[in-house]
XYZ file of C-alpha atoms in Angstrom:
197
model
C -4.677 -70.510 41.208
C -2.722 -67.053 39.889
C -1.209 -67.203 36.797
C 2.063 -66.287 36.502
C 3.371 -65.736 33.486
C -0.252 -63.879 32.308
C 0.491 -61.943 28.974
C 1.218 -58.725 31.226
C 4.463 -60.421 32.685
C 5.585 -61.648 29.332
C 5.348 -58.912 27.919
C 7.638 -57.080 29.931
C 10.109 -60.365 30.014
C 10.408 -60.664 26.943
C 11.183 -56.389 26.413
C 13.539 -56.369 29.609
C 15.146 -59.228 27.798
C 15.345 -57.821 24.190
C 16.660 -54.315 25.942
C 19.420 -56.030 27.667
C 20.552 -58.332 24.270
C 19.987 -54.629 22.268
C 22.070 -52.150 24.842
C 25.072 -54.904 24.878
C 25.895 -56.467 21.766
C 25.017 -53.082 19.985
C 27.515 -51.422 22.210
C 29.998 -54.378 21.053
C 29.500 -53.437 17.679
C 29.848 -49.995 17.575
C 33.385 -50.442 19.193
C 34.308 -52.934 16.831
C 33.025 -51.280 14.034
C 35.291 -47.590 15.511
C 38.205 -48.666 17.355
C 38.229 -52.722 15.402
C 38.140 -55.839 16.640
C 42.119 -56.254 17.993
C 41.148 -53.459 20.040
C 37.812 -54.281 21.392
C 37.480 -56.972 24.279
C 34.833 -58.655 26.211
C 34.743 -55.347 28.640
C 33.047 -53.499 25.659
C 29.717 -55.416 26.702
C 29.524 -53.714 29.952
C 28.853 -56.001 32.328
C 30.340 -55.839 35.733
C 30.016 -58.544 38.878
C 27.654 -55.448 40.522
C 26.062 -54.862 37.087
C 24.629 -58.698 37.770
C 24.423 -58.271 40.785
C 21.469 -55.369 40.097
C 19.936 -57.382 36.946
C 19.330 -60.346 39.159
C 18.046 -58.349 41.789
C 15.415 -56.688 39.330
C 14.321 -59.706 37.739
C 14.101 -61.616 41.923
C 12.239 -58.721 42.336
C 10.019 -59.213 39.935
C 9.525 -62.909 40.465
C 8.446 -61.934 43.495
C 6.132 -59.376 43.471
C 4.122 -60.857 40.789
C 3.808 -63.745 42.951
C 2.894 -61.751 45.888
C 1.108 -58.430 44.267
C 0.304 -59.401 40.988
C -1.688 -56.092 40.857
C 1.462 -54.374 41.044
C 2.425 -55.232 37.623
C -0.438 -54.349 36.099
C -0.199 -50.648 35.310
C 0.467 -50.976 31.523
C 0.286 -46.677 31.912
C 3.865 -47.176 34.158
C 5.523 -50.058 32.350
C 4.962 -48.332 28.771
C 6.397 -45.280 30.145
C 9.636 -47.385 31.601
C 9.194 -48.971 27.913
C 9.287 -45.048 25.947
C 12.664 -44.515 28.617
C 14.309 -47.314 27.742
C 13.979 -46.284 23.969
C 15.522 -42.825 24.967
C 18.432 -43.432 27.037
C 19.255 -46.226 23.477
C 19.217 -43.411 21.496
C 20.834 -40.440 23.326
C 23.782 -42.976 23.973
C 24.570 -44.713 20.641
C 23.856 -41.260 19.218
C 26.597 -40.461 21.876
C 28.863 -42.998 20.915
C 28.174 -42.482 16.318
C 28.291 -38.757 16.920
C 32.248 -39.206 18.970
C 33.443 -42.450 17.098
C 37.100 -43.030 17.379
C 36.771 -40.379 20.302
C 34.267 -42.702 22.552
C 36.180 -45.724 24.467
C 34.428 -47.411 27.961
C 36.937 -46.771 29.582
C 38.037 -43.423 30.756
C 41.435 -42.167 28.619
C 44.330 -40.914 31.079
C 46.548 -40.290 27.928
C 45.825 -38.286 24.921
C 46.506 -40.018 22.080
C 46.509 -38.281 18.168
C 42.665 -39.527 17.142
C 41.224 -37.164 20.720
C 39.239 -34.317 19.076
C 37.051 -32.504 22.035
C 33.622 -33.713 20.448
C 31.465 -30.295 21.485
C 28.969 -31.185 17.932
C 25.847 -32.842 17.673
C 24.278 -34.378 20.591
C 27.319 -32.592 22.434
C 26.205 -29.868 22.049
C 24.089 -29.985 24.418
C 25.171 -32.157 27.179
C 28.781 -32.904 27.647
C 27.725 -36.563 28.973
C 25.515 -37.787 26.626
C 26.195 -40.815 26.796
C 27.021 -41.567 30.647
C 23.072 -39.529 30.478
C 21.641 -42.109 27.557
C 23.071 -45.614 30.415
C 21.455 -43.188 33.564
C 17.468 -43.096 31.707
C 18.236 -46.630 29.430
C 18.667 -47.928 33.629
C 16.214 -47.060 35.307
C 13.749 -47.495 32.864
C 14.574 -50.727 32.370
C 13.491 -50.963 36.235
C 10.213 -48.741 35.608
C 8.669 -50.459 32.411
C 9.295 -53.717 35.411
C 7.253 -51.959 37.712
C 9.946 -52.379 39.893
C 9.467 -49.754 43.118
C 12.525 -51.196 44.694
C 14.709 -51.622 41.794
C 13.640 -48.160 39.914
C 14.985 -46.557 43.203
C 17.753 -48.762 44.321
C 19.237 -48.515 40.050
C 18.379 -44.250 40.240
C 20.401 -44.091 43.142
C 23.489 -46.498 42.188
C 23.941 -45.010 38.757
C 23.803 -41.533 39.509
C 26.406 -42.014 42.076
C 28.792 -44.289 39.792
C 28.522 -40.810 37.427
C 28.822 -38.243 40.402
C 31.969 -40.032 40.944
C 33.469 -41.186 37.448
C 32.209 -37.450 35.826
C 34.736 -35.767 37.933
C 37.431 -37.969 37.716
C 37.140 -38.422 33.723
C 36.860 -34.422 33.086
C 39.940 -34.006 35.427
C 41.798 -35.886 31.777
C 39.687 -34.264 29.773
C 40.845 -29.984 31.266
C 44.040 -31.684 30.822
C 44.258 -32.278 27.565
C 42.410 -29.794 25.825
C 42.324 -26.808 28.939
C 40.852 -23.838 28.328
C 39.021 -24.743 25.373
C 37.232 -27.592 28.003
C 37.251 -24.952 31.087
C 34.853 -22.814 28.248
C 32.585 -26.034 26.761
C 31.738 -27.225 30.448
C 30.701 -24.232 31.297
C 27.903 -23.599 28.912
C 26.939 -27.519 28.341
C 25.288 -29.361 31.207
C 26.802 -32.924 31.987
C 23.477 -34.543 31.478
C 23.307 -36.186 34.411
C 20.669 -34.515 36.968
C 22.724 -32.950 39.972
C 26.190 -33.467 38.868
C 28.129 -30.298 37.248
């Protein structure tokens, strides 16, 4: 009988668990640090029904493939590439949050408040939406780390499509808030999400 929880499977599942726990707990703690506990809800953990469905699907794919095609999970270089992407995505996103500080929110602002500044320094000098870019890299990286071919493709499509719709909506308000300054910034700096202008 094949041992299901090989050392590779234990390592990959442990890394996935740690990646998810660190991502969401740090999102919440940074939101509390910048906006204060009374202004932060559990929505700051960024866990939705769609997100839970995607994660459950990815774990089901992992288990089925471990049982039927265990050799698929033994490509250590693919798994470590995924781990590297998880770390890079995490760093890009957290750098975006820390750089923007109080200007970073998990919900799109539809009204400008007195503290809302146009952030164009630090990582924002290189991409307009590093938080989205970081999440895109992180989420796809989790699936590469698990050597999940179907979820890798699925996450890439679904997350990209989400940002493809969200970025123009958010930038509509940014243009209203900052006018020509934002137009000039958007013309010289890419969005940070592939094929989203």
